[in-house]
PDB file of C-alpha atoms in Angstrom:
ATOM      1  CA  SER A  62      -0.187  -0.224  -0.234  1.00  0.00           C
ATOM      2  CA  SER A  63       0.917   3.782  -0.281  1.00  0.00           C
ATOM      3  CA  VAL A  64       1.186   4.101   3.623  1.00  0.00           C
ATOM      4  CA  SER A  65       3.533   1.202   4.243  1.00  0.00           C
ATOM      5  CA  PHE A  66       5.962   1.075   1.136  1.00  0.00           C
ATOM      6  CA  GLN A  67       8.700   2.419   3.518  1.00  0.00           C
ATOM      7  CA  SER A  68       8.836  -0.650   5.448  1.00  0.00           C
ATOM      8  CA  ILE A  69       8.171  -2.848   2.717  1.00  0.00           C
ATOM      9  CA  PHE A  70      11.283  -1.248   0.964  1.00  0.00           C
ATOM     10  CA  ILE A  71      13.243  -1.760   4.236  1.00  0.00           C
ATOM     11  CA  ARG A  72      12.426  -5.532   4.326  1.00  0.00           C
ATOM     12  CA  SER A  73      13.060  -6.469   0.969  1.00  0.00           C
ATOM     13  CA  HIS A  74      16.482  -4.653   0.895  1.00  0.00           C
ATOM     14  CA  ASN A  75      17.350  -7.056   3.990  1.00  0.00           C
ATOM     15  CA  LYS A  76      16.887  -9.842   1.756  1.00  0.00           C
ATOM     16  CA  MET A  77      18.699  -8.581  -1.209  1.00  0.00           C
ATOM     17  CA  PHE A  78      19.692  -5.183  -2.779  1.00  0.00           C
ATOM     18  CA  ALA A  79      17.426  -3.686  -5.821  1.00  0.00           C
ATOM     19  CA  VAL A  80      19.269  -3.051  -9.488  1.00  0.00           C
ATOM     20  CA  PHE A  81      20.712   0.103  -9.328  1.00  0.00           C
ATOM     21  CA  LYS A  82      18.454   1.741 -11.873  1.00  0.00           C
ATOM     22  CA  GLU A  83      15.443   0.639  -9.445  1.00  0.00           C
ATOM     23  CA  PHE A  84      16.900   1.850  -5.895  1.00  0.00           C
ATOM     24  CA  ASP A  85      14.709   4.419  -5.584  1.00  0.00           C
ATOM     25  CA  LYS A  86      11.816   2.946  -7.557  1.00  0.00           C
ATOM     26  CA  ASN A  87       9.297   2.644  -4.509  1.00  0.00           C
ATOM     27  CA  VAL A  88       9.340   6.478  -4.181  1.00  0.00           C
ATOM     28  CA  THR A  89       9.687   7.174  -8.204  1.00  0.00           C
ATOM     29  CA  ASP A  90       6.734   5.470  -8.853  1.00  0.00           C
ATOM     30  CA  LEU A  91       4.524   7.676  -6.728  1.00  0.00           C
ATOM     31  CA  PHE A  92       4.890  10.290  -9.618  1.00  0.00           C
ATOM     32  CA  SER A  93       4.308   7.789 -12.430  1.00  0.00           C
ATOM     33  CA  ASP A  94       1.814   4.958 -11.246  1.00  0.00           C
ATOM     34  CA  ASP A  95      -2.335   5.985 -11.682  1.00  0.00           C
ATOM     35  CA  PHE A  96      -1.095   9.022 -13.315  1.00  0.00           C
ATOM     36  CA  ASP A  97      -1.733   7.536 -17.540  1.00  0.00           C
ATOM     37  CA  SER A  98      -3.773  10.028 -19.693  1.00  0.00           C
ATOM     38  CA  LYS A  99      -5.256   7.444 -21.676  1.00  0.00           C
ATOM     39  CA  TYR A 100      -7.881   4.635 -22.231  1.00  0.00           C
ATOM     40  CA  SER A 101      -7.608   0.977 -21.660  1.00  0.00           C
ATOM     41  CA  LEU A 102      -8.698  -2.193 -20.458  1.00  0.00           C
ATOM     42  CA  LYS A 103      -6.381  -4.816 -19.512  1.00  0.00           C
ATOM     43  CA  VAL A 104      -7.644  -8.305 -18.654  1.00  0.00           C
ATOM     44  CA  LYS A 105      -5.413 -10.966 -17.173  1.00  0.00           C
ATOM     45  CA  SER A 106      -6.506 -14.897 -17.370  1.00  0.00           C
ATOM     46  CA  ALA A 107      -5.243 -17.920 -15.663  1.00  0.00           C
ATOM     47  CA  GLY A 108      -4.452 -20.705 -18.423  1.00  0.00           C
ATOM     48  CA  PRO A 109      -3.326 -24.446 -18.131  1.00  0.00           C
ATOM     49  CA  HIS A 110       0.392 -25.063 -16.730  1.00  0.00           C
ATOM     50  CA  ASN A 111       0.520 -21.632 -14.530  1.00  0.00           C
ATOM     51  CA  ALA A 112       0.211 -19.729 -17.775  1.00  0.00           C
ATOM     52  CA  THR A 113      -1.400 -16.153 -17.872  1.00  0.00           C
ATOM     53  CA  LEU A 114      -2.872 -14.532 -20.847  1.00  0.00           C
ATOM     54  CA  THR A 115      -2.958 -10.960 -20.619  1.00  0.00           C
ATOM     55  CA  THR A 116      -5.271  -8.768 -23.145  1.00  0.00           C
ATOM     56  CA  ASN A 117      -4.897  -5.231 -22.960  1.00  0.00           C
ATOM     57  CA  VAL A 118      -7.370  -2.706 -25.226  1.00  0.00           C
ATOM     58  CA  GLU A 119      -6.310   1.113 -25.378  1.00  0.00           C
ATOM     59  CA  LEU A 120      -8.466   3.665 -27.254  1.00  0.00           C
ATOM     60  CA  VAL A 121      -6.309   5.862 -29.582  1.00  0.00           C
ATOM     61  CA  ASP A 122      -7.820   9.320 -30.318  1.00  0.00           C
ATOM     62  CA  LYS A 123      -5.530  10.469 -33.438  1.00  0.00           C
ATOM     63  CA  GLU A 124      -6.345  13.733 -34.984  1.00  0.00           C
ATOM     64  CA  GLY A 125     -10.071  13.228 -34.007  1.00  0.00           C
ATOM     65  CA  LYS A 126     -10.172   9.752 -35.216  1.00  0.00           C
ATOM     66  CA  CYS A 127     -11.032   6.897 -32.287  1.00  0.00           C
ATOM     67  CA  THR A 128      -9.075   3.559 -33.092  1.00  0.00           C
ATOM     68  CA  LEU A 129      -9.211   0.488 -30.798  1.00  0.00           C
ATOM     69  CA  LYS A 130      -5.402  -0.812 -30.292  1.00  0.00           C
ATOM     70  CA  PRO A 131      -5.178  -4.267 -28.592  1.00  0.00           C
ATOM     71  CA  LYS A 132      -2.461  -6.133 -27.698  1.00  0.00           C
ATOM     72  CA  VAL A 133      -2.562  -9.971 -26.801  1.00  0.00           C
ATOM     73  CA  ALA A 134       0.299 -11.438 -24.203  1.00  0.00           C
ATOM     74  CA  LEU A 135       1.177 -14.999 -22.962  1.00  0.00           C
ATOM     75  CA  LYS A 136       3.501 -15.350 -20.162  1.00  0.00           C
ATOM     76  CA  TRP A 137       4.700 -19.044 -18.734  1.00  0.00           C
ATOM     77  CA  PRO A 138       6.869 -20.383 -15.969  1.00  0.00           C
ATOM     78  CA  HIS A 139       8.588 -23.544 -16.381  1.00  0.00           C
ATOM     79  CA  PRO A 140       9.752 -25.540 -13.216  1.00  0.00           C
ATOM     80  CA  SER A 141      13.539 -25.751 -14.980  1.00  0.00           C
ATOM     81  CA  GLY A 142      13.293 -22.091 -14.112  1.00  0.00           C
ATOM     82  CA  PHE A 143      12.913 -20.599 -17.464  1.00  0.00           C
ATOM     83  CA  THR A 144      10.276 -18.091 -17.854  1.00  0.00           C
ATOM     84  CA  LEU A 145       8.600 -16.846 -20.956  1.00  0.00           C
ATOM     85  CA  GLU A 146       7.654 -13.379 -19.292  1.00  0.00           C
ATOM     86  CA  LYS A 147       5.922 -12.204 -22.463  1.00  0.00           C
ATOM     87  CA  LEU A 148       5.029 -12.881 -26.106  1.00  0.00           C
ATOM     88  CA  GLU A 149       3.133  -9.989 -27.333  1.00  0.00           C
ATOM     89  CA  PHE A 150       1.286  -9.386 -30.084  1.00  0.00           C
ATOM     90  CA  SER A 151      -0.097  -6.427 -31.510  1.00  0.00           C
ATOM     91  CA  ASN A 152      -2.800  -5.689 -33.672  1.00  0.00           C
ATOM     92  CA  ASP A 153      -0.799  -4.516 -36.635  1.00  0.00           C
ATOM     93  CA  CYS A 154       1.039  -8.228 -36.330  1.00  0.00           C
ATOM     94  CA  LYS A 155       4.122  -6.798 -34.480  1.00  0.00           C
ATOM     95  CA  MET A 156       5.595  -9.054 -31.775  1.00  0.00           C
ATOM     96  CA  ASN A 157       7.304  -8.351 -28.670  1.00  0.00           C
ATOM     97  CA  VAL A 158       9.131 -11.371 -26.719  1.00  0.00           C
ATOM     98  CA  GLU A 159      10.742 -11.350 -23.294  1.00  0.00           C
ATOM     99  CA  THR A 160      12.365 -14.067 -21.533  1.00  0.00           C
ATOM    100  CA  SER A 161      14.241 -15.192 -18.149  1.00  0.00           C
ATOM    101  CA  LEU A 162      16.085 -18.178 -16.957  1.00  0.00           C
ATOM    102  CA  VAL A 163      16.940 -18.482 -13.174  1.00  0.00           C
ATOM    103  CA  ASP A 164      18.718 -21.159 -10.894  1.00  0.00           C
ATOM    104  CA  ALA A 165      21.137 -22.041 -13.812  1.00  0.00           C
ATOM    105  CA  PHE A 166      24.163 -20.319 -11.247  1.00  0.00           C
ATOM    106  CA  PRO A 167      23.001 -19.462  -7.161  1.00  0.00           C
ATOM    107  CA  GLY A 168      22.141 -15.559  -7.523  1.00  0.00           C
ATOM    108  CA  LEU A 169      22.466 -15.495 -11.366  1.00  0.00           C
ATOM    109  CA  LYS A 170      18.945 -14.321 -13.432  1.00  0.00           C
ATOM    110  CA  CYS A 171      19.158 -13.932 -17.324  1.00  0.00           C
ATOM    111  CA  GLU A 172      17.042 -12.180 -19.388  1.00  0.00           C
ATOM    112  CA  PHE A 173      15.941 -11.568 -23.108  1.00  0.00           C
ATOM    113  CA  LYS A 174      13.776  -8.609 -24.879  1.00  0.00           C
ATOM    114  CA  GLY A 175      13.626  -8.111 -27.792  1.00  0.00           C
ATOM    115  CA  ASN A 176      11.073  -7.807 -30.816  1.00  0.00           C
ATOM    116  CA  ASP A 177      10.720  -9.013 -34.553  1.00  0.00           C
ATOM    117  CA  SER A 178      12.426  -6.093 -36.009  1.00  0.00           C
ATOM    118  CA  ASP A 179      15.760  -4.109 -34.302  1.00  0.00           C
ATOM    119  CA  LYS A 180      15.412  -5.082 -30.589  1.00  0.00           C
ATOM    120  CA  ALA A 181      17.695  -7.842 -29.009  1.00  0.00           C
ATOM    121  CA  ASP A 182      18.652  -7.121 -25.318  1.00  0.00           C
ATOM    122  CA  LEU A 183      20.448  -9.318 -23.041  1.00  0.00           C
ATOM    123  CA  SER A 184      20.691  -9.088 -19.384  1.00  0.00           C
ATOM    124  CA  VAL A 185      22.473 -10.516 -16.607  1.00  0.00           C
ATOM    125  CA  LYS A 186      21.809  -9.789 -12.617  1.00  0.00           C
ATOM    126  CA  TYR A 187      24.218 -11.520 -10.000  1.00  0.00           C
ATOM    127  CA  THR A 188      23.189 -11.304  -6.231  1.00  0.00           C
ATOM    128  CA  ILE A 189      24.890 -11.964  -3.429  1.00  0.00           C
ATOM    129  CA  PRO A 190      23.955 -10.588   0.217  1.00  0.00           C
ATOM    130  CA  ALA A 191      26.250  -7.729   0.136  1.00  0.00           C
ATOM    131  CA  ALA A 192      25.349  -6.341  -3.210  1.00  0.00           C
ATOM    132  CA  THR A 193      23.729  -6.757  -6.650  1.00  0.00           C
ATOM    133  CA  PHE A 194      25.513  -6.657  -9.620  1.00  0.00           C
ATOM    134  CA  THR A 195      23.890  -6.218 -13.700  1.00  0.00           C
ATOM    135  CA  ALA A 196      25.332  -6.236 -17.104  1.00  0.00           C
ATOM    136  CA  ASP A 197      23.162  -5.319 -19.967  1.00  0.00           C
ATOM    137  CA  PHE A 198      24.225  -5.876 -23.613  1.00  0.00           C
ATOM    138  CA  ASP A 199      22.713  -4.868 -26.959  1.00  0.00           C
ATOM    139  CA  ILE A 200      23.123  -8.223 -28.971  1.00  0.00           C
ATOM    140  CA  ASN A 201      21.307  -6.878 -32.272  1.00  0.00           C
ATOM    141  CA  SER A 202      23.696  -3.744 -33.183  1.00  0.00           C
ATOM    142  CA  LEU A 203      26.385  -4.566 -30.696  1.00  0.00           C
ATOM    143  CA  SER A 204      26.676  -0.574 -30.280  1.00  0.00           C
ATOM    144  CA  LYS A 205      25.426  -0.506 -26.442  1.00  0.00           C
ATOM    145  CA  ALA A 206      26.280  -2.088 -23.390  1.00  0.00           C
ATOM    146  CA  GLU A 207      25.992  -1.235 -19.536  1.00  0.00           C
ATOM    147  CA  ALA A 208      26.975  -2.475 -16.237  1.00  0.00           C
ATOM    148  CA  SER A 209      25.794  -1.452 -12.520  1.00  0.00           C
ATOM    149  CA  VAL A 210      26.494  -2.338  -9.170  1.00  0.00           C
ATOM    150  CA  CYS A 211      23.915  -1.248  -6.019  1.00  0.00           C
ATOM    151  CA  ALA A 212      25.136  -1.971  -2.041  1.00  0.00           C
ATOM    152  CA  GLY A 213      24.393  -0.788   1.044  1.00  0.00           C
ATOM    153  CA  SER A 214      24.730  -0.679   4.893  1.00  0.00           C
ATOM    154  CA  GLY A 215      22.089  -0.055   7.523  1.00  0.00           C
ATOM    155  CA  ALA A 216      19.901   2.705   6.163  1.00  0.00           C
ATOM    156  CA  PHE A 217      21.734   3.798   3.416  1.00  0.00           C
ATOM    157  CA  VAL A 218      22.094   2.049  -0.245  1.00  0.00           C
ATOM    158  CA  GLY A 219      24.135   3.463  -2.979  1.00  0.00           C
ATOM    159  CA  GLY A 220      25.493   2.494  -6.318  1.00  0.00           C
ATOM    160  CA  LEU A 221      26.600   3.494 -10.156  1.00  0.00           C
ATOM    161  CA  SER A 222      26.161   2.822 -13.359  1.00  0.00           C
ATOM    162  CA  ALA A 223      28.595   2.969 -16.609  1.00  0.00           C
ATOM    163  CA  SER A 224      27.180   2.209 -19.952  1.00  0.00           C
ATOM    164  CA  PHE A 225      28.733   2.614 -23.633  1.00  0.00           C
ATOM    165  CA  ALA A 226      26.473   3.943 -26.481  1.00  0.00           C
ATOM    166  CA  GLY A 227      28.792   3.577 -29.766  1.00  0.00           C
ATOM    167  CA  SER A 228      28.132   5.509 -33.206  1.00  0.00           C
ATOM    168  CA  LYS A 229      27.730   3.987 -36.628  1.00  0.00           C
ATOM    169  CA  ASP A 230      29.365   7.508 -37.817  1.00  0.00           C
ATOM    170  CA  GLU A 231      32.109   8.904 -35.473  1.00  0.00           C
ATOM    171  CA  SER A 232      32.532  12.200 -37.435  1.00  0.00           C
ATOM    172  CA  LYS A 233      28.473  12.652 -37.123  1.00  0.00           C
ATOM    173  CA  VAL A 234      27.630  11.353 -33.864  1.00  0.00           C
ATOM    174  CA  PRO A 235      30.270  10.109 -31.576  1.00  0.00           C
ATOM    175  CA  SER A 236      30.410   7.393 -28.989  1.00  0.00           C
ATOM    176  CA  LYS A 237      29.812   8.195 -25.641  1.00  0.00           C
ATOM    177  CA  VAL A 238      30.456   6.613 -22.205  1.00  0.00           C
ATOM    178  CA  SER A 239      28.111   7.838 -19.329  1.00  0.00           C
ATOM    179  CA  VAL A 240      28.477   7.181 -15.549  1.00  0.00           C
ATOM    180  CA  ASN A 241      25.419   7.836 -13.167  1.00  0.00           C
ATOM    181  CA  VAL A 242      25.843   7.633  -9.327  1.00  0.00           C
ATOM    182  CA  GLY A 243      23.304   7.898  -6.571  1.00  0.00           C
ATOM    183  CA  VAL A 244      22.605   7.282  -2.735  1.00  0.00           C
ATOM    184  CA  SER A 245      19.484   7.036  -0.401  1.00  0.00           C
ATOM    185  CA  HIS A 246      19.045   7.054   3.201  1.00  0.00           C
ATOM    186  CA  THR A 247      16.244   5.850   4.747  1.00  0.00           C
ATOM    187  CA  VAL A 248      14.158   6.102   8.254  1.00  0.00           C
ATOM    188  CA  PRO A 249      11.569   3.326   8.308  1.00  0.00           C
ATOM    189  CA  ASN A 250       7.870   4.499   8.172  1.00  0.00           C
ATOM    190  CA  VAL A 251       9.223   8.083   8.293  1.00  0.00           C
ATOM    191  CA  CYS A 252      11.100   9.934   5.631  1.00  0.00           C
ATOM    192  CA  TYR A 253      13.523   8.640   2.602  1.00  0.00           C
ATOM    193  CA  THR A 254      15.874  10.960   0.765  1.00  0.00           C
ATOM    194  CA  ALA A 255      18.001   9.903  -2.591  1.00  0.00           C
ATOM    195  CA  VAL A 256      20.122  11.833  -4.626  1.00  0.00           C
ATOM    196  CA  LYS A 257      21.022  11.033  -8.010  1.00  0.00           C
ATOM    197  CA  ALA A 258      24.108  12.014 -10.584  1.00  0.00           C
ATOM    198  CA  LYS A 259      23.702  11.366 -14.097  1.00  0.00           C
ATOM    199  CA  ASP A 260      25.305  11.863 -17.521  1.00  0.00           C
ATOM    200  CA  ASN A 261      28.919  12.113 -15.814  1.00  0.00           C
ATOM    201  CA  PHE A 262      27.455  14.579 -13.318  1.00  0.00           C
ATOM    202  CA  GLY A 263      26.031  17.132 -15.934  1.00  0.00           C
ATOM    203  CA  ALA A 264      22.719  16.401 -14.448  1.00  0.00           C
ATOM    204  CA  PHE A 265      21.263  15.774 -10.993  1.00  0.00           C
ATOM    205  CA  THR A 266      18.297  14.442  -8.788  1.00  0.00           C
ATOM    206  CA  ALA A 267      16.777  14.933  -5.404  1.00  0.00           C
ATOM    207  CA  LEU A 268      14.221  13.008  -4.191  1.00  0.00           C
ATOM    208  CA  PHE A 269      12.262  12.644  -0.831  1.00  0.00           C
ATOM    209  CA  SER A 270       9.409  11.232   0.749  1.00  0.00           C
ATOM    210  CA  TYR A 271       7.498  11.547   3.884  1.00  0.00           C
ATOM    211  CA  SER A 272       5.002   8.407   5.656  1.00  0.00           C
ATOM    212  CA  SER A 273       4.771   9.109   9.244  1.00  0.00           C
ATOM    213  CA  VAL A 274       1.261  10.631   9.093  1.00  0.00           C
ATOM    214  CA  LYS A 275      -1.101   7.469   8.488  1.00  0.00           C
ATOM    215  CA  ASN A 276      -2.578   7.247   5.341  1.00  0.00           C
ATOM    216  CA  LEU A 277      -1.010   9.912   3.935  1.00  0.00           C
ATOM    217  CA  VAL A 278       2.567   9.597   1.982  1.00  0.00           C
ATOM    218  CA  ILE A 279       4.024  13.187   0.508  1.00  0.00           C
ATOM    219  CA  ALA A 280       6.942  12.996  -2.062  1.00  0.00           C
ATOM    220  CA  GLY A 281       8.743  15.427  -3.802  1.00  0.00           C
ATOM    221  CA  SER A 282      11.855  15.725  -6.815  1.00  0.00           C
ATOM    222  CA  VAL A 283      14.110  18.245  -8.017  1.00  0.00           C
ATOM    223  CA  ASP A 284      15.359  17.606 -11.424  1.00  0.00           C
ATOM    224  CA  TYR A 285      18.519  19.858 -12.392  1.00  0.00           C
ATOM    225  CA  SER A 286      19.650  19.876 -15.923  1.00  0.00           C
ATOM    226  CA  PRO A 287      21.753  22.539 -18.190  1.00  0.00           C
ATOM    227  CA  LYS A 288      18.449  23.200 -20.050  1.00  0.00           C
ATOM    228  CA  LYS A 289      16.246  23.333 -17.529  1.00  0.00           C
ATOM    229  CA  THR A 290      14.827  22.761 -13.771  1.00  0.00           C
ATOM    230  CA  LEU A 291      12.060  20.891 -12.721  1.00  0.00           C
ATOM    231  CA  ALA A 292      10.336  20.229  -9.192  1.00  0.00           C
ATOM    232  CA  THR A 293       7.431  18.038  -8.778  1.00  0.00           C
ATOM    233  CA  ALA A 294       5.221  17.209  -5.412  1.00  0.00           C
ATOM    234  CA  VAL A 295       3.215  14.066  -5.321  1.00  0.00           C
ATOM    235  CA  ALA A 296       0.876  13.331  -1.880  1.00  0.00           C
ATOM    236  CA  SER A 297      -1.343  10.202  -2.126  1.00  0.00           C
ATOM    237  CA  TYR A 298      -3.928   9.472   0.657  1.00  0.00           C
ATOM    238  CA  LYS A 299      -5.542   6.182   1.148  1.00  0.00           C
ATOM    239  CA  VAL A 300      -9.146   7.266   1.864  1.00  0.00           C
ATOM    240  CA  ASP A 301      -9.954   3.934   2.877  1.00  0.00           C
ATOM    241  CA  PRO A 302      -8.838   0.178   2.157  1.00  0.00           C
ATOM    242  CA  SER A 303     -10.226   0.507  -1.300  1.00  0.00           C
ATOM    243  CA  THR A 304      -9.548   3.911  -2.305  1.00  0.00           C
ATOM    244  CA  THR A 305      -6.455   5.896  -2.929  1.00  0.00           C
ATOM    245  CA  PHE A 306      -6.515   9.429  -4.202  1.00  0.00           C
ATOM    246  CA  LYS A 307      -3.238  11.335  -5.476  1.00  0.00           C
ATOM    247  CA  ALA A 308      -2.187  14.750  -6.453  1.00  0.00           C
ATOM    248  CA  LYS A 309       0.736  16.035  -8.351  1.00  0.00           C
ATOM    249  CA  GLY A 310       1.876  19.018  -9.150  1.00  0.00           C
ATOM    250  CA  ASN A 311       4.899  20.811 -10.962  1.00  0.00           C
ATOM    251  CA  SER A 312       7.045  23.836 -11.769  1.00  0.00           C
ATOM    252  CA  GLU A 313       5.720  24.361 -14.791  1.00  0.00           C
ATOM    253  CA  GLY A 314       2.247  24.949 -13.706  1.00  0.00           C
ATOM    254  CA  VAL A 315       0.749  21.368 -14.808  1.00  0.00           C
ATOM    255  CA  ILE A 316      -1.511  19.898 -11.942  1.00  0.00           C
ATOM    256  CA  SER A 317      -2.533  16.280 -12.015  1.00  0.00           C
ATOM    257  CA  ALA A 318      -5.242  14.011  -9.551  1.00  0.00           C
ATOM    258  CA  SER A 319      -6.073  10.422  -9.739  1.00  0.00           C
ATOM    259  CA  LEU A 320      -8.385   8.398  -8.086  1.00  0.00           C
ATOM    260  CA  LYS A 321      -8.210   4.433  -7.873  1.00  0.00           C
ATOM    261  CA  ARG A 322     -10.678   2.107  -6.664  1.00  0.00           C
ATOM    262  CA  THR A 323     -10.286  -1.643  -6.309  1.00  0.00           C
ATOM    263  CA  PHE A 324     -13.165  -3.881  -6.632  1.00  0.00           C
ATOM    264  CA  GLU A 325     -13.869  -7.802  -5.595  1.00  0.00           C
ATOM    265  CA  LYS A 326     -12.960  -9.991  -8.239  1.00  0.00           C
ATOM    266  CA  LYS A 327      -9.285  -8.034  -8.854  1.00  0.00           C
ATOM    267  CA  PHE A 328     -11.075  -5.531 -10.253  1.00  0.00           C
ATOM    268  CA  ALA A 329      -9.169  -1.755 -10.712  1.00  0.00           C
ATOM    269  CA  VAL A 330     -10.474   1.333 -11.809  1.00  0.00           C
ATOM    270  CA  VAL A 331      -7.785   4.493 -11.890  1.00  0.00           C
ATOM    271  CA  GLY A 332      -9.693   7.749 -13.303  1.00  0.00           C
ATOM    272  CA  SER A 333      -6.796  11.020 -13.649  1.00  0.00           C
ATOM    273  CA  VAL A 334      -7.221  14.110 -15.248  1.00  0.00           C
ATOM    274  CA  GLU A 335      -4.021  16.613 -16.253  1.00  0.00           C
ATOM    275  CA  VAL A 336      -4.487  20.364 -15.780  1.00  0.00           C
ATOM    276  CA  PRO A 337      -1.612  22.649 -17.751  1.00  0.00           C
ATOM    277  CA  HIS A 338      -1.887  26.236 -16.244  1.00  0.00           C
ATOM    278  CA  THR A 339      -2.586  27.567 -19.921  1.00  0.00           C
ATOM    279  CA  LEU A 340      -6.340  25.285 -19.264  1.00  0.00           C
ATOM    280  CA  LYS A 341      -5.727  24.564 -22.927  1.00  0.00           C
ATOM    281  CA  THR A 342      -4.955  21.003 -23.174  1.00  0.00           C
ATOM    282  CA  VAL A 343      -6.823  19.137 -20.046  1.00  0.00           C
ATOM    283  CA  LYS A 344      -5.920  15.655 -20.830  1.00  0.00           C
ATOM    284  CA  TRP A 345      -7.988  12.672 -19.027  1.00  0.00           C
ATOM    285  CA  GLY A 346      -7.719   8.890 -18.559  1.00  0.00           C
ATOM    286  CA  VAL A 347      -9.674   5.783 -17.534  1.00  0.00           C
ATOM    287  CA  ASN A 348      -7.922   2.941 -17.320  1.00  0.00           C
ATOM    288  CA  ALA A 349      -8.978  -0.653 -15.639  1.00  0.00           C
ATOM    289  CA  THR A 350      -7.291  -3.861 -14.870  1.00  0.00           C
ATOM    290  CA  LEU A 351      -9.381  -7.142 -14.107  1.00  0.00           C
ATOM    291  CA  GLY A 352      -7.593 -10.331 -12.817  1.00  0.00           C
TER     292      GLY A 352
END
């Protein structure tokens, strides 16, 4: 729940550390979850042999013309440790596939994500009690690679990542090596703070959250880059066990709000609205999930 995410975060890290790119996910998700400005219905159905079939239908309004954009995805785990995480087909017959393999070696997990055109990414995650290591490779073009480590002690968690992006034409677009670092501190059920430096210390992000008030979580972020600085604040209030209200605003004058209601049979509906300070392009969204 939105109230207890700090305690969940601490308990989970007593067992293992998150990958570096997700070390602050519990707070960053507050800024993105339940604010989708789209209309969609997702239905998850259980199949034989622990398989799951997910149907996602989105209503797309393009130039005043509404069309349906359906997707069908299959997930199937095998007792050997291999899992077909996603075999997805869209209405234009495009395919995405994601697989994973665990227990080939203690603490090791391998993942593959690709499509039928230009994507083939291989990821390796190795977890020990002291740290989590990752390595990602673009095996399609052999032009991208990234490695990271995340570790911590007590209330502190930190890590770093280094990525390489190659170029086919160095004279036009040079190859780039980028380093990101971050550190966080947690006081269970009270507050969370984190600082991240990105793009070789060319951009910075500061995060905080406060959760000691019952049913209420308040969080804020400041993103700095040479081009602009953006400050955002969000509040999440659990009205009752089945209803959560969220409100968000940023320094550019964009205000958002959402209301999530959970019903029986694992059915949930989220309604959201986004209003800019000009009041010209108000965005609405309704997203429902069953299963």
